[in-house]
mmCIF file with all atom_site columns, C-alpha atoms in Angstrom:
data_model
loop_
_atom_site.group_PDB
_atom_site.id
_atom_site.type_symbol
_atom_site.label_atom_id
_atom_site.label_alt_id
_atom_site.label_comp_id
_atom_site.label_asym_id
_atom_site.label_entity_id
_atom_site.label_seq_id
_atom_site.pdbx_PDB_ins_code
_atom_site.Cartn_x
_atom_site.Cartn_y
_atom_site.Cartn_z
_atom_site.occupancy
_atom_site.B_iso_or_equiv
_atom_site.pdbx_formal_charge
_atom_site.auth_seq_id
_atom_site.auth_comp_id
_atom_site.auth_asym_id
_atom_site.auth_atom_id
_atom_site.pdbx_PDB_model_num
ATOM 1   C CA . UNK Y 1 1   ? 39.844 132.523 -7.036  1.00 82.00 ? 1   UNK Y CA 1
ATOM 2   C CA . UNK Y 1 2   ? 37.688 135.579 -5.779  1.00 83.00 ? 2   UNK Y CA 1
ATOM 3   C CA . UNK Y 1 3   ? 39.149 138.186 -3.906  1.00 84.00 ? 3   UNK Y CA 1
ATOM 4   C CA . UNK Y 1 4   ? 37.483 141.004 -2.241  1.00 87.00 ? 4   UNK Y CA 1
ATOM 5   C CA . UNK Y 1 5   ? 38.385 144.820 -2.336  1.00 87.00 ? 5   UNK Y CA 1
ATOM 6   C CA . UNK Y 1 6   ? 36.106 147.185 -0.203  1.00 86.00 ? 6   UNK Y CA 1
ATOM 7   C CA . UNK Y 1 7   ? 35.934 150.759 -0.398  1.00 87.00 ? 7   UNK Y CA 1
ATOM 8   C CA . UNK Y 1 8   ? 33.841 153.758 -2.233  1.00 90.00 ? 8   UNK Y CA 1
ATOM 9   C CA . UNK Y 1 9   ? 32.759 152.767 -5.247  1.00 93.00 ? 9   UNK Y CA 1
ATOM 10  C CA . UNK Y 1 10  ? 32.994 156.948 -5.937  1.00 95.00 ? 10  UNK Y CA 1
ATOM 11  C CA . UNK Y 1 11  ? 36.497 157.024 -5.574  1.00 95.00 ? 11  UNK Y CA 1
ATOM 12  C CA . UNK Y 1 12  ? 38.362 153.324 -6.092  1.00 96.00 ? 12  UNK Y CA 1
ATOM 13  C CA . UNK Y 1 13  ? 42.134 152.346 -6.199  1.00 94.00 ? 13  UNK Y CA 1
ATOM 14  C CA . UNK Y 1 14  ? 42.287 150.885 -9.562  1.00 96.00 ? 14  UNK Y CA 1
ATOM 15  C CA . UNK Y 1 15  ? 44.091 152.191 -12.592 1.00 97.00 ? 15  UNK Y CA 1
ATOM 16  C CA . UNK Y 1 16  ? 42.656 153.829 -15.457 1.00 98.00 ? 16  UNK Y CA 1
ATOM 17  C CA . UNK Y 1 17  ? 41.455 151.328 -18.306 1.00 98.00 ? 17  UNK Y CA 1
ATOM 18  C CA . UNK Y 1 18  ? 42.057 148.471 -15.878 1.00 97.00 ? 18  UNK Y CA 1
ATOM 19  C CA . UNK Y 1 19  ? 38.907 146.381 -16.355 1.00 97.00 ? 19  UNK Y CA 1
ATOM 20  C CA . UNK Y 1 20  ? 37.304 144.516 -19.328 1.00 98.00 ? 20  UNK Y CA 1
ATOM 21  C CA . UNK Y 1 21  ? 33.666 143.853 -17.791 1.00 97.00 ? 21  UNK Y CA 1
ATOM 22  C CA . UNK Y 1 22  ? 32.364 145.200 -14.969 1.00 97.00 ? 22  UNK Y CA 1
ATOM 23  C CA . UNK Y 1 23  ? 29.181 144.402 -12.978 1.00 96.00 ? 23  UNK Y CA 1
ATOM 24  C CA . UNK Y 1 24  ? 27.136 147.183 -10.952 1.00 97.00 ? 24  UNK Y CA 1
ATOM 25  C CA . UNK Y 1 25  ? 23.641 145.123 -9.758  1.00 96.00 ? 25  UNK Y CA 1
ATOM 26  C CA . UNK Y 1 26  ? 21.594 146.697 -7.695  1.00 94.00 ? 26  UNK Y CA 1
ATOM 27  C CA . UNK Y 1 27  ? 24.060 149.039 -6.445  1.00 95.00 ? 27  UNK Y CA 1
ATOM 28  C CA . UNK Y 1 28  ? 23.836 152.408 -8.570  1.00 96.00 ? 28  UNK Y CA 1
ATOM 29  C CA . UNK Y 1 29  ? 20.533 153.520 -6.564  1.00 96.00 ? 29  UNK Y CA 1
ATOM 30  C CA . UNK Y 1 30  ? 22.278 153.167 -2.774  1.00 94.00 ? 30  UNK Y CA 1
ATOM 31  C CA . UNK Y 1 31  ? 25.340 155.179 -4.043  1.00 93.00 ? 31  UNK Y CA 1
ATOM 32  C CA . UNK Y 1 32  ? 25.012 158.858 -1.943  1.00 92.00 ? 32  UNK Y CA 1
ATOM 33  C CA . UNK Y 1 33  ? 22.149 157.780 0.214   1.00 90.00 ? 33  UNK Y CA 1
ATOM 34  C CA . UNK Y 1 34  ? 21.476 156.983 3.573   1.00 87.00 ? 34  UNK Y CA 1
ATOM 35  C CA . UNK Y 1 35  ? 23.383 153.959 3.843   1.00 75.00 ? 35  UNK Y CA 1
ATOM 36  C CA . UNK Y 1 36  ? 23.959 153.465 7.740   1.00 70.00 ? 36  UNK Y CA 1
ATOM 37  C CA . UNK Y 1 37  ? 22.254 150.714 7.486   1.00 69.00 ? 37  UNK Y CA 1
ATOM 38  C CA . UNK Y 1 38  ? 24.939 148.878 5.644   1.00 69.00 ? 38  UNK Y CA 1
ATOM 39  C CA . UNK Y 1 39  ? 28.079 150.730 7.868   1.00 69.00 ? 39  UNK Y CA 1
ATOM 40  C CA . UNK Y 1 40  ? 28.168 152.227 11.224  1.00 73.00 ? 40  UNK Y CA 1
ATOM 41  C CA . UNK Y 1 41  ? 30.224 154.936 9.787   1.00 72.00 ? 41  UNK Y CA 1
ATOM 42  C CA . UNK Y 1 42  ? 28.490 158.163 10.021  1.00 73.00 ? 42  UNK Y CA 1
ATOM 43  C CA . UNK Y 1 43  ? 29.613 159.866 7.372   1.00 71.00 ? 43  UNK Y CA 1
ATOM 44  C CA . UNK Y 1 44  ? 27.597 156.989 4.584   1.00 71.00 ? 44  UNK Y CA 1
ATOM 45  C CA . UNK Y 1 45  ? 24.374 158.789 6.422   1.00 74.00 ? 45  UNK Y CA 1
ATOM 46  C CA . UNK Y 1 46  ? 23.916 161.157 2.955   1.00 81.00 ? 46  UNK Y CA 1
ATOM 47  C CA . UNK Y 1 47  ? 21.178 162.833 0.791   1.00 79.00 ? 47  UNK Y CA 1
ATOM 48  C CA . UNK Y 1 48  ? 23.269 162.973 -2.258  1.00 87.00 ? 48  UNK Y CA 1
ATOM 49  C CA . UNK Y 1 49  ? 20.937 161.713 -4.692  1.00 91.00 ? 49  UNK Y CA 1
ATOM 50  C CA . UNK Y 1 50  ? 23.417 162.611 -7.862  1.00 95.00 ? 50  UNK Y CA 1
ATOM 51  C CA . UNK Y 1 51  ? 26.070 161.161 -6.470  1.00 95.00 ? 51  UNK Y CA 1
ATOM 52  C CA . UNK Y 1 52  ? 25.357 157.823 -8.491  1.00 97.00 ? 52  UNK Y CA 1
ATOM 53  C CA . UNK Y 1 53  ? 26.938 160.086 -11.201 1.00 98.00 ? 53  UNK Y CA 1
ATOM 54  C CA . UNK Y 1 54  ? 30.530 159.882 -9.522  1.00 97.00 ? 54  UNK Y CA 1
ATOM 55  C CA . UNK Y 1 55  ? 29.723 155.961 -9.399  1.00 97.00 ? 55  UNK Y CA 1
ATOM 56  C CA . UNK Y 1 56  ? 29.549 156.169 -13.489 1.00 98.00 ? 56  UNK Y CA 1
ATOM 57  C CA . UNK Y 1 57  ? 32.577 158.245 -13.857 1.00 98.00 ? 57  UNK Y CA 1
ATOM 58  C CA . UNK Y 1 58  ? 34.439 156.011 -11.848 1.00 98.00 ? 58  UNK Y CA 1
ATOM 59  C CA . UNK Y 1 59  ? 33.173 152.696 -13.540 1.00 98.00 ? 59  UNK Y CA 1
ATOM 60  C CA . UNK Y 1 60  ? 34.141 154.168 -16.764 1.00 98.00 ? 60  UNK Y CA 1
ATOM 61  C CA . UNK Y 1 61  ? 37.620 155.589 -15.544 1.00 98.00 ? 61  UNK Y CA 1
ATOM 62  C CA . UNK Y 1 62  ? 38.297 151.905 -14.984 1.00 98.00 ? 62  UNK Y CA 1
ATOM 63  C CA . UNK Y 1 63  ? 36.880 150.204 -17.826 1.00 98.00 ? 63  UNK Y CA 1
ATOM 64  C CA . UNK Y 1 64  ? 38.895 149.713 -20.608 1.00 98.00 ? 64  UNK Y CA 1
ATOM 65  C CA . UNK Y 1 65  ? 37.897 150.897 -23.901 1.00 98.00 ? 65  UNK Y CA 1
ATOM 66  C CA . UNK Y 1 66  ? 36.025 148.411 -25.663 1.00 98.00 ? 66  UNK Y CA 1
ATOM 67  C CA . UNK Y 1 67  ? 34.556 147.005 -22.106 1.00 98.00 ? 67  UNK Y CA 1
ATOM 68  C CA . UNK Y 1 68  ? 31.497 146.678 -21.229 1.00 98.00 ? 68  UNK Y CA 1
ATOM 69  C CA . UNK Y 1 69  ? 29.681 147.789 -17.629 1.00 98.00 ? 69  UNK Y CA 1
ATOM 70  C CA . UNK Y 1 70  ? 26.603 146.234 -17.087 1.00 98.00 ? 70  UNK Y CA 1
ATOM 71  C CA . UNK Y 1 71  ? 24.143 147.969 -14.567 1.00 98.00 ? 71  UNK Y CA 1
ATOM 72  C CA . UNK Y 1 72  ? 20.760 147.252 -13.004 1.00 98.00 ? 72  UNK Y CA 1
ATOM 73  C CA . UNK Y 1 73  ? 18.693 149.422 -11.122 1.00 98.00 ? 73  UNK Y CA 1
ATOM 74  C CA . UNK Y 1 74  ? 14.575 149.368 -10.105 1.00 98.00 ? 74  UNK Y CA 1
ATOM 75  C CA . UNK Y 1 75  ? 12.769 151.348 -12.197 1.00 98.00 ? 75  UNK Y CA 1
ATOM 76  C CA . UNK Y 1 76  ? 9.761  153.213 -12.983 1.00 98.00 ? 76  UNK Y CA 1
ATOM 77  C CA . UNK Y 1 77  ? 8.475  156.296 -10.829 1.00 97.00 ? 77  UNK Y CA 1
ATOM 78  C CA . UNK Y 1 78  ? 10.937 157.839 -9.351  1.00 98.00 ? 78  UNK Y CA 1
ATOM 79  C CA . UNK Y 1 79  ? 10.694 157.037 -5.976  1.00 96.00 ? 79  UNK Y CA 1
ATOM 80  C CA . UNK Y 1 80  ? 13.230 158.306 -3.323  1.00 95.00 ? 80  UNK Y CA 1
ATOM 81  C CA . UNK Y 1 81  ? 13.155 155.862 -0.179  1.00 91.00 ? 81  UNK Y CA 1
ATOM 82  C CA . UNK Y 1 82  ? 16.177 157.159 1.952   1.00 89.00 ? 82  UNK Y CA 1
ATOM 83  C CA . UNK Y 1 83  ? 18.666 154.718 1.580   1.00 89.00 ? 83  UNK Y CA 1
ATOM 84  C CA . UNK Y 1 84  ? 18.177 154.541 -1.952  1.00 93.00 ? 84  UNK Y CA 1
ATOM 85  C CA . UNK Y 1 85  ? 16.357 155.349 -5.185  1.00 96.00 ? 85  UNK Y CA 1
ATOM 86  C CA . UNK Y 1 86  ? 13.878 154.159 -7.343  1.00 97.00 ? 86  UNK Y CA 1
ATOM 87  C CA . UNK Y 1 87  ? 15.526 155.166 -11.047 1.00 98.00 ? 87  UNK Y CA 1
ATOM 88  C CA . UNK Y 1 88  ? 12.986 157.031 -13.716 1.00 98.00 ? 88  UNK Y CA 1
ATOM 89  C CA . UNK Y 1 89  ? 13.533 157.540 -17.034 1.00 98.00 ? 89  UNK Y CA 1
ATOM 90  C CA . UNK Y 1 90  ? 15.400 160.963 -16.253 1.00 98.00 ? 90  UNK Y CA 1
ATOM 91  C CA . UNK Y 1 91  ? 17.873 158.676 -13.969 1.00 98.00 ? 91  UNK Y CA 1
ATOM 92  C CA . UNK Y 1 92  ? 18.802 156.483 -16.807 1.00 98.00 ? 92  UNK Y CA 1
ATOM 93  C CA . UNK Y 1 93  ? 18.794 159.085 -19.293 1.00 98.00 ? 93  UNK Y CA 1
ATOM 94  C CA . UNK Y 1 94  ? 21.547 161.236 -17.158 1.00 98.00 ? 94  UNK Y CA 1
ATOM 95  C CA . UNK Y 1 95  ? 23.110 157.859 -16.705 1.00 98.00 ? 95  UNK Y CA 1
ATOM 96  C CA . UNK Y 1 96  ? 23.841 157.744 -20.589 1.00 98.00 ? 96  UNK Y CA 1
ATOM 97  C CA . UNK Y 1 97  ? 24.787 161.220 -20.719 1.00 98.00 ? 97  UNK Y CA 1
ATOM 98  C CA . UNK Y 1 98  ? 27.395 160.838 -17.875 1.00 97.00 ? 98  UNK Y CA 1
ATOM 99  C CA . UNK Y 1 99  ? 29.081 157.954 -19.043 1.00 98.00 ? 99  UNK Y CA 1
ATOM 100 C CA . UNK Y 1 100 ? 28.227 158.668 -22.888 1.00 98.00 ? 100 UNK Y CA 1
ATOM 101 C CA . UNK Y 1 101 ? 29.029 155.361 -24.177 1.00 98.00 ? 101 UNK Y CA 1
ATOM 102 C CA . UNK Y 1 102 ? 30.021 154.560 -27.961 1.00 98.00 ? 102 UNK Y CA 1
ATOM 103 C CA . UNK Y 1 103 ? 27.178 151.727 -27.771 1.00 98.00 ? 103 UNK Y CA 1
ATOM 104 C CA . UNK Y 1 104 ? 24.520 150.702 -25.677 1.00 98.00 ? 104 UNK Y CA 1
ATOM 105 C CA . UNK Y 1 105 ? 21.498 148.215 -24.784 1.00 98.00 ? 105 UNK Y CA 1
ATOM 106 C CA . UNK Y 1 106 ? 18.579 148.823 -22.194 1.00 98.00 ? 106 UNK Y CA 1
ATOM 107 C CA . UNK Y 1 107 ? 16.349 145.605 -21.252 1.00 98.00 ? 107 UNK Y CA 1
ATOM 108 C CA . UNK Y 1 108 ? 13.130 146.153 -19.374 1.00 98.00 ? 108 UNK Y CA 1
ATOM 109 C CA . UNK Y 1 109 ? 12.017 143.675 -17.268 1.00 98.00 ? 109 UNK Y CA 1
ATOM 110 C CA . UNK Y 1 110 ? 8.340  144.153 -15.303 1.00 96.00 ? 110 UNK Y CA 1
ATOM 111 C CA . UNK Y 1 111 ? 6.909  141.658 -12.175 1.00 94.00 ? 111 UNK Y CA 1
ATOM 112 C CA . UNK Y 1 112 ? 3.315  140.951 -12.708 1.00 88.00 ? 112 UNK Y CA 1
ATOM 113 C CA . UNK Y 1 113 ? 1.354  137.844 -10.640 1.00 83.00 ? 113 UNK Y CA 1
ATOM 114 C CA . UNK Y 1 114 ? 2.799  135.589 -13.541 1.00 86.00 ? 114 UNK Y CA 1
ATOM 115 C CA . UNK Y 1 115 ? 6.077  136.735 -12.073 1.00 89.00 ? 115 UNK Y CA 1
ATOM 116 C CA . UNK Y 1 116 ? 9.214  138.543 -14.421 1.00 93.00 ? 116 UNK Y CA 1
ATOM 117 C CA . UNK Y 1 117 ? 8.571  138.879 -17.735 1.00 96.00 ? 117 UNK Y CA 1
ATOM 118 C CA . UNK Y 1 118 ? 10.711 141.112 -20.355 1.00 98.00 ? 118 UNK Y CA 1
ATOM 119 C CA . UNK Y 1 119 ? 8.582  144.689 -21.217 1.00 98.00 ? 119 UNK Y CA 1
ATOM 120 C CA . UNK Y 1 120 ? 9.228  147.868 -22.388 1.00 98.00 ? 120 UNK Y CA 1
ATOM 121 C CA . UNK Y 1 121 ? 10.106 151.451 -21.142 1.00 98.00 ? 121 UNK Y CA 1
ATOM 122 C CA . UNK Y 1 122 ? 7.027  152.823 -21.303 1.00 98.00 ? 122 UNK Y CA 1
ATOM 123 C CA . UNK Y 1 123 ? 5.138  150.107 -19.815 1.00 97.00 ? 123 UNK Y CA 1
ATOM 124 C CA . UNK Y 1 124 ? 7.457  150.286 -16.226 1.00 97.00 ? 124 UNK Y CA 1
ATOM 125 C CA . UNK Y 1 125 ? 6.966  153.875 -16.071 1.00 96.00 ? 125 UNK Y CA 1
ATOM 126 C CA . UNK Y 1 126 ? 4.835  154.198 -13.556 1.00 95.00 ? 126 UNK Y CA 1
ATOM 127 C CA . UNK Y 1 127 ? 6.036  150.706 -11.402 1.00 95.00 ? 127 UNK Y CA 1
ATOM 128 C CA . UNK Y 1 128 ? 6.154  151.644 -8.234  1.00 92.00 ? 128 UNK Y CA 1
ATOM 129 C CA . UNK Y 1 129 ? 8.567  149.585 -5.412  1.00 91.00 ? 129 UNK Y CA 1
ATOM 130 C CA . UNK Y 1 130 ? 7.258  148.176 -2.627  1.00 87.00 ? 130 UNK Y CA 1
ATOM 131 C CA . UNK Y 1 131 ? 9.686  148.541 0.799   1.00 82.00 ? 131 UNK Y CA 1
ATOM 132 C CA . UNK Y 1 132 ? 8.330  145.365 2.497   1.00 79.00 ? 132 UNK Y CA 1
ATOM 133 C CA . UNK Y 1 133 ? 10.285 146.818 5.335   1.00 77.00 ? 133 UNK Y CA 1
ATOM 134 C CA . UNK Y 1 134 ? 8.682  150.158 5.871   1.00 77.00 ? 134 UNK Y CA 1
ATOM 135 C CA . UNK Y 1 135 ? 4.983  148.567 4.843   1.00 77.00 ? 135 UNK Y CA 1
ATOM 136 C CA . UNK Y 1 136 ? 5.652  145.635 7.564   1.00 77.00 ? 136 UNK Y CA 1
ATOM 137 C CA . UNK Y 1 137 ? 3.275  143.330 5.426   1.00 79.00 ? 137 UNK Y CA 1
ATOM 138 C CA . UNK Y 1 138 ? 3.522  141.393 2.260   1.00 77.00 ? 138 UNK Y CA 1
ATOM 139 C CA . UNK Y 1 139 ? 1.855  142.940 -1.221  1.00 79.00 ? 139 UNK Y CA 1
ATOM 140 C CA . UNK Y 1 140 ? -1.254 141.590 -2.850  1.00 77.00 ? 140 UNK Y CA 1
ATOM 141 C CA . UNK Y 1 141 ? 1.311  140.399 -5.502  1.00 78.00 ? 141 UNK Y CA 1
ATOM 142 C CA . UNK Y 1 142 ? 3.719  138.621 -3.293  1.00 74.00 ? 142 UNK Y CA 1
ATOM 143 C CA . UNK Y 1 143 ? 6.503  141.025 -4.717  1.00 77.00 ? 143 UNK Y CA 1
ATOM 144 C CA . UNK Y 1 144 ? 9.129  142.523 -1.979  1.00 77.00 ? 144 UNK Y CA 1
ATOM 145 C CA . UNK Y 1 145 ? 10.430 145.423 -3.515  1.00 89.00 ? 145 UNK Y CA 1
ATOM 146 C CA . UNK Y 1 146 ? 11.091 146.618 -7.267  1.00 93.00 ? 146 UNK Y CA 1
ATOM 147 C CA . UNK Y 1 147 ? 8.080  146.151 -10.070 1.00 94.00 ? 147 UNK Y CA 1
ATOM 148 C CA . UNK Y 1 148 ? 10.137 146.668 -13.060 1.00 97.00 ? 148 UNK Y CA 1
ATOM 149 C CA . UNK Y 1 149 ? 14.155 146.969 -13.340 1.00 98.00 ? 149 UNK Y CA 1
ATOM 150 C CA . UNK Y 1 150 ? 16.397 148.345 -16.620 1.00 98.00 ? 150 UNK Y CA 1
ATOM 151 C CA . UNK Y 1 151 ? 18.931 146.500 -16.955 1.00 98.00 ? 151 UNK Y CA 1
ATOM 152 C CA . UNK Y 1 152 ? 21.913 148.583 -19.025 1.00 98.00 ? 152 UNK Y CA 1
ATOM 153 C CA . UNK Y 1 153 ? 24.890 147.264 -20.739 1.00 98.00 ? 153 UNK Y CA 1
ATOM 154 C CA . UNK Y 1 154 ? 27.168 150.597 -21.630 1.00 98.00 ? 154 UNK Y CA 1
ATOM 155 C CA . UNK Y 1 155 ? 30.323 149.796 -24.304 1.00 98.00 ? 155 UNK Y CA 1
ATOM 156 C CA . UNK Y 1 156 ? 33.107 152.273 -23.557 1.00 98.00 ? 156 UNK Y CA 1
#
């Protein structure tokens, strides 16, 4: 029962109001970057590192009123890696403001060696993601990437 639709998650072919829940996970941080990784298409090779904004104006276009869009992104220092972003406070702040929902909920979640545990804003601050790709090792703490995520749940 799961059908597939791909395209620009800027600029999609759904109707206004058309969705009750949506899902954005770990997506929000690629949108405008380098992503020629994922597509041989040259012209996903951007630097557009607002661009995520578009995504949120889109995802709320198509979200119904009442709905709810859940997002997760890494988080801490900002951290620009090419083919996407690390998210900072500012990020998720401008994130709000873009999409200005009537309600919303921000979880914190942190990776220490005891693994993911639920934290705080101001304790993921400073996380800082580790590209196991670019570093060509593992860390000390075994992690591959992000140290701390938000995880945001926006009520149109």
């Amino acid at each position: 029962g799961i059908s597939y639709i791909y395209g620009d998650i800027r600029e999609t072919l759904f109707k206004d109001n058309y969705f009750d829940y949506i899902t954005c996970i770990s997506t929000l941080e690629h949108i405008g970057m380098d992503n020629i990784i994922y597509s041989k298409d040259l012209k996903y090779q951007e630097g557009k590192i607002f661009d995520f904004e578009r995504a949120v104006l889109e995802l709320k276009r198509v979200l119904k009123t009442g709905g709810r869009l859940f997002i997760t992104v890494p988080f801490g220092r900002y951290q620009n890696f090419g083919r996407f972003q690390q998210f900072d406070s500012k990020l998720v702040g401008r994130t709000l403001e873009i999409f200005r929902p009537e309600r919303y909920f921000i979880n914190y979640y942190k990776y220490t060696k005891e693994g993911w545990n639920i934290s705080d804003e101001a304790s993921c601050g400073d996380s800082e993601y580790f590209d196991i790709y670019t570093a060509q090792r593992i860390s000390s703490d075994y992690a591959a990437a992000s140290r701390a995520v938000a995880c945001l749940e926006l009520i149109k």
